[in-house]
Short mmCIF file of C-alpha atoms in Angstrom, two decimals:
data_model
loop_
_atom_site.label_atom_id
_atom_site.label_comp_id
_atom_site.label_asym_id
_atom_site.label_seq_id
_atom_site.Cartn_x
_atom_site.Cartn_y
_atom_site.Cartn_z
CA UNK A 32 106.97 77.39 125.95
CA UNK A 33 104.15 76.56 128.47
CA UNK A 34 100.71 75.84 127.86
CA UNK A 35 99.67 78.89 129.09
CA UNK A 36 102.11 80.84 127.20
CA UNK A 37 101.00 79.25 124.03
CA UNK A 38 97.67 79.86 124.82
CA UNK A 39 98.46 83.27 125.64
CA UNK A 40 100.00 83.86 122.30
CA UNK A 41 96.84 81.81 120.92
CA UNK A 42 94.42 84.10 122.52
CA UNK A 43 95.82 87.52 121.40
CA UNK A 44 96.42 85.91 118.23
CA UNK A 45 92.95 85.09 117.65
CA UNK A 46 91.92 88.25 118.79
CA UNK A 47 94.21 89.85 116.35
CA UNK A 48 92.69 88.16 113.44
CA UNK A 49 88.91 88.60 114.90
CA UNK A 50 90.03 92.67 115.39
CA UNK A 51 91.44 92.22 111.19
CA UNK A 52 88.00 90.95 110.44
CA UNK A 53 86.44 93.91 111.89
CA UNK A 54 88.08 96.50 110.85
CA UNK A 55 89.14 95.39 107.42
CA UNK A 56 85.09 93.23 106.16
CA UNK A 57 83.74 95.94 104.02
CA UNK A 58 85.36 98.94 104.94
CA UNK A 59 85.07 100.41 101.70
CA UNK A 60 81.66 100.51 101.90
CA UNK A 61 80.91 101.09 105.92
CA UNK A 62 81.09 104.09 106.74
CA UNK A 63 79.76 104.57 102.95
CA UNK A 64 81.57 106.95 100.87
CA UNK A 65 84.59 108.68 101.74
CA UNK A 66 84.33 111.44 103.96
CA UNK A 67 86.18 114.69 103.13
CA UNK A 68 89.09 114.23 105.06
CA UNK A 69 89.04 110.78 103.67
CA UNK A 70 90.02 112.27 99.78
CA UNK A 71 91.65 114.89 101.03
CA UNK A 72 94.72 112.51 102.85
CA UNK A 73 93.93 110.25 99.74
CA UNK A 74 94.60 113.05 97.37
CA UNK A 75 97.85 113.94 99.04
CA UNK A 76 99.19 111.06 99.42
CA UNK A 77 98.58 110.17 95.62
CA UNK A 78 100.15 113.36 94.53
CA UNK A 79 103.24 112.73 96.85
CA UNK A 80 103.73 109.49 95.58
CA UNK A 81 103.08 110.65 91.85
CA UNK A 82 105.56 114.51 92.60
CA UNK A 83 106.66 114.62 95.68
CA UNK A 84 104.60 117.31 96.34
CA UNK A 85 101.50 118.27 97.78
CA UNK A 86 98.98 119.42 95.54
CA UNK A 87 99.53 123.18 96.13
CA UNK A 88 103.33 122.22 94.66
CA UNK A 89 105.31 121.72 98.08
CA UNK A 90 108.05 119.41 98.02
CA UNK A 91 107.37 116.77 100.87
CA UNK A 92 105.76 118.84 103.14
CA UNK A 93 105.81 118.63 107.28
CA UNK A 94 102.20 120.22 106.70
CA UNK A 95 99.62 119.67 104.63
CA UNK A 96 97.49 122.73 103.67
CA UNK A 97 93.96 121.21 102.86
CA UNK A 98 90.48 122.45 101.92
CA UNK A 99 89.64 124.67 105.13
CA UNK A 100 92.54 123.24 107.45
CA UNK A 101 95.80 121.74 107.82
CA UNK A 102 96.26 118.06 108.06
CA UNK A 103 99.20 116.05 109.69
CA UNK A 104 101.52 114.21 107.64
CA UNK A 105 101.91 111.17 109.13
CA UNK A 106 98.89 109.67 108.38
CA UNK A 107 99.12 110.94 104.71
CA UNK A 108 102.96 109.59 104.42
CA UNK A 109 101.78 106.48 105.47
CA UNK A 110 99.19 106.22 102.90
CA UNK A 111 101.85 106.02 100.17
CA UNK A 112 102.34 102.57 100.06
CA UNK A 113 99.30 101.51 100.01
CA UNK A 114 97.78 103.27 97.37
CA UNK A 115 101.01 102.39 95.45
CA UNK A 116 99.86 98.76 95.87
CA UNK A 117 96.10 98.77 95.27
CA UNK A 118 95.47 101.58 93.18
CA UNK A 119 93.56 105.40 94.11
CA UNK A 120 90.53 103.41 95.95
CA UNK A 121 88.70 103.40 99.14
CA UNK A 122 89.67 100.55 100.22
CA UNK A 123 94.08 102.06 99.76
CA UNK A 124 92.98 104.65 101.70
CA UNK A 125 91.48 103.28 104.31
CA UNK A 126 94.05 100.57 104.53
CA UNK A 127 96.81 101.68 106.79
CA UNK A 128 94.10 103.07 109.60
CA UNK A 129 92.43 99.92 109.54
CA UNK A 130 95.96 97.89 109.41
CA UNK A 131 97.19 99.75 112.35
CA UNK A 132 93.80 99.32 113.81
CA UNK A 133 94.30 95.91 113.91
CA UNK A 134 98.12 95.57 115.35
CA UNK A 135 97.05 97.88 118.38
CA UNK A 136 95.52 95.26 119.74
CA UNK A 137 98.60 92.85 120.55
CA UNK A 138 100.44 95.71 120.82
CA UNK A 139 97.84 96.61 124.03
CA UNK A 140 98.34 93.49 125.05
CA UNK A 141 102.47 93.77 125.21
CA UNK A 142 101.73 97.62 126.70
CA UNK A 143 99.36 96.31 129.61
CA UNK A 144 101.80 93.19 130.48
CA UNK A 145 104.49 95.46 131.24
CA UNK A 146 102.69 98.05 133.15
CA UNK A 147 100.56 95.85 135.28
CA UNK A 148 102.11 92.30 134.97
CA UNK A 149 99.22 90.42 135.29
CA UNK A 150 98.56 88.20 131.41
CA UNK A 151 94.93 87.63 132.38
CA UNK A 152 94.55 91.71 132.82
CA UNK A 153 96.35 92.02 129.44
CA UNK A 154 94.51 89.37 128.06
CA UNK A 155 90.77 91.05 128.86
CA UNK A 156 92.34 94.53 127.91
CA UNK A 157 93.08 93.36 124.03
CA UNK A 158 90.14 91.74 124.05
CA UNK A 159 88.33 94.91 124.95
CA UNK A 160 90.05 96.27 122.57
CA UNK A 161 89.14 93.92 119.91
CA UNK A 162 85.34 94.69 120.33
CA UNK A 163 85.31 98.34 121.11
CA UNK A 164 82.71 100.04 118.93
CA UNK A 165 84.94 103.67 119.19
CA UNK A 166 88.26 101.72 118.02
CA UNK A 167 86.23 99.48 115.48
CA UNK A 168 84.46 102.95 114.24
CA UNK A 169 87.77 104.78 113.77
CA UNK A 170 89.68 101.76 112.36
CA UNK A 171 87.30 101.81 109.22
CA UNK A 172 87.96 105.02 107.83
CA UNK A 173 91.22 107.60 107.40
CA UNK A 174 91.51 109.28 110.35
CA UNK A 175 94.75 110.42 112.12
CA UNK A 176 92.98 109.96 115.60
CA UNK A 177 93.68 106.24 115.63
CA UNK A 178 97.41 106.29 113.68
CA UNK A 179 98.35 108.96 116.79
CA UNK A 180 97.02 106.54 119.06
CA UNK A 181 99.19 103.55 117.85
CA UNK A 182 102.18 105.28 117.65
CA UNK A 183 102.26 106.71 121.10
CA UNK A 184 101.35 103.03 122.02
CA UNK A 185 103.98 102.32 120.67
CA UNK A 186 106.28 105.00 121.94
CA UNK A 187 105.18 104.18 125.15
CA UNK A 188 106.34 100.68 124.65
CA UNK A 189 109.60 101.52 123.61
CA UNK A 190 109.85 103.95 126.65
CA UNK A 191 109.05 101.63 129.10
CA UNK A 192 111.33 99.19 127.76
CA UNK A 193 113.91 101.83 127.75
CA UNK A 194 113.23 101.89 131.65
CA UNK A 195 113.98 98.20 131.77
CA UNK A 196 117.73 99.46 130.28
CA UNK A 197 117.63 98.30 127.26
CA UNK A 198 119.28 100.87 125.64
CA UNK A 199 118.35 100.03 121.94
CA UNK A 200 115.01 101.23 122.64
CA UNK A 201 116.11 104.63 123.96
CA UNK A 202 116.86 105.41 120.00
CA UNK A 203 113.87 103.47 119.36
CA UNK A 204 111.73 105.61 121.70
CA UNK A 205 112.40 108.97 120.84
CA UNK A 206 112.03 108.46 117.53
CA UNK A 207 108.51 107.11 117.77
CA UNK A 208 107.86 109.90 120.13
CA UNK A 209 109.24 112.48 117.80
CA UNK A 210 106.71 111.03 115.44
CA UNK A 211 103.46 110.82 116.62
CA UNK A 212 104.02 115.15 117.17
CA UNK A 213 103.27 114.90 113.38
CA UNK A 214 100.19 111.99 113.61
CA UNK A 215 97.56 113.76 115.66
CA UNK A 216 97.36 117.35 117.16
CA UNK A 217 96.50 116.24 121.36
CA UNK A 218 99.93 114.44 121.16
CA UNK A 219 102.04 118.31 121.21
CA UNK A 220 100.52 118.69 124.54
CA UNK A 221 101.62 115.44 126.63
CA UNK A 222 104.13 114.32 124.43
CA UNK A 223 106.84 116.81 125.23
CA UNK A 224 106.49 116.33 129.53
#
């Protein structure tokens, strides 16, 4: 590798690790106390991993039926894990939001260096990224805002490197796609075009 490659990689490294530190330094206690939402996708995602089912008694459900709405299941799903690992906290449950918080911003970096093909532009945009007070804000607590936002990154990704015809990510692609319909309701609209 070049220099500049390896500071490339060096760069959106460190900016990965700076973005951890931000999203992940005392999350469990900024934004204090768990918002509704916040125990509600906990909740859910305890029972599932406890059941199977939701807590109204529905086997894996594609919807979850919550106090006064109806929540995705993706984000809830992916909460699973985590709270298998650390317990019923607030830090589990904010864990995969501020996780995926985090990888969005190399993953920015690999999405602007294929659509504009400039490193120094993809450089500046993860770093952007890194410090952004709306992506910081929503990386610190459960929200399916930001896990819909990774994914389509993500989908996008795959899509574009679909385009390049590599056909592995065609599977790749839809599937991701397919996904993020269940991670955050403004996805149903563009997605499907």
């Amino acid at each position: 590798k070049t220099m500049s490659q390896k500071l490339t990689i060096g760069l959106v490294l460190f900016f990965t690790v700076l973005g951890g530190f931000l999203r992940f330094y005392k999350n469990t206690i900024n934004p204090p106390n768990l918002s509704i939402d916040e125990v509600a996708y906990g909740y859910s995602a305890y029972s599932i991993l406890n059941t199977g089912r939701d807590e109204n008694g529905e086997f894996m459900p594609l919807v979850f039926k919550s106090s006064g709405d109806y929540k995705n299941p993706l984000l809830i799903y992916s909460l699973v894990p985590a709270i298998a690992l650390f317990g019923l906290n607030e830090f589990s449950v904010r864990f995969t939001t501020s996780l995926l918080g985090t990888l969005s911003i190399p993953l920015l970096f690999l999405l602007l260096n294929i659509l504009v093909k400039n490193v120094k532009i993809s450089i500046l945009g993860s770093f952007l990224l890194t410090i952004s007070p709306w992506h910081i804000y929503y990386s610190r607590f459960a929200h399916d805002a930001l896990i819909g936002l990774v994914i389509i990154m993500l989908g996008l990704l795959f899509f574009l490197k679909m385009l390049e015809g590599r056909k592995i990510f065609v599977f790749l692609s839809a599937i991701t796609l397919a996904l993020s319909l269940y991670s955050y309701h403004s996805g149903r609209f563009f997605i499907p075009l």
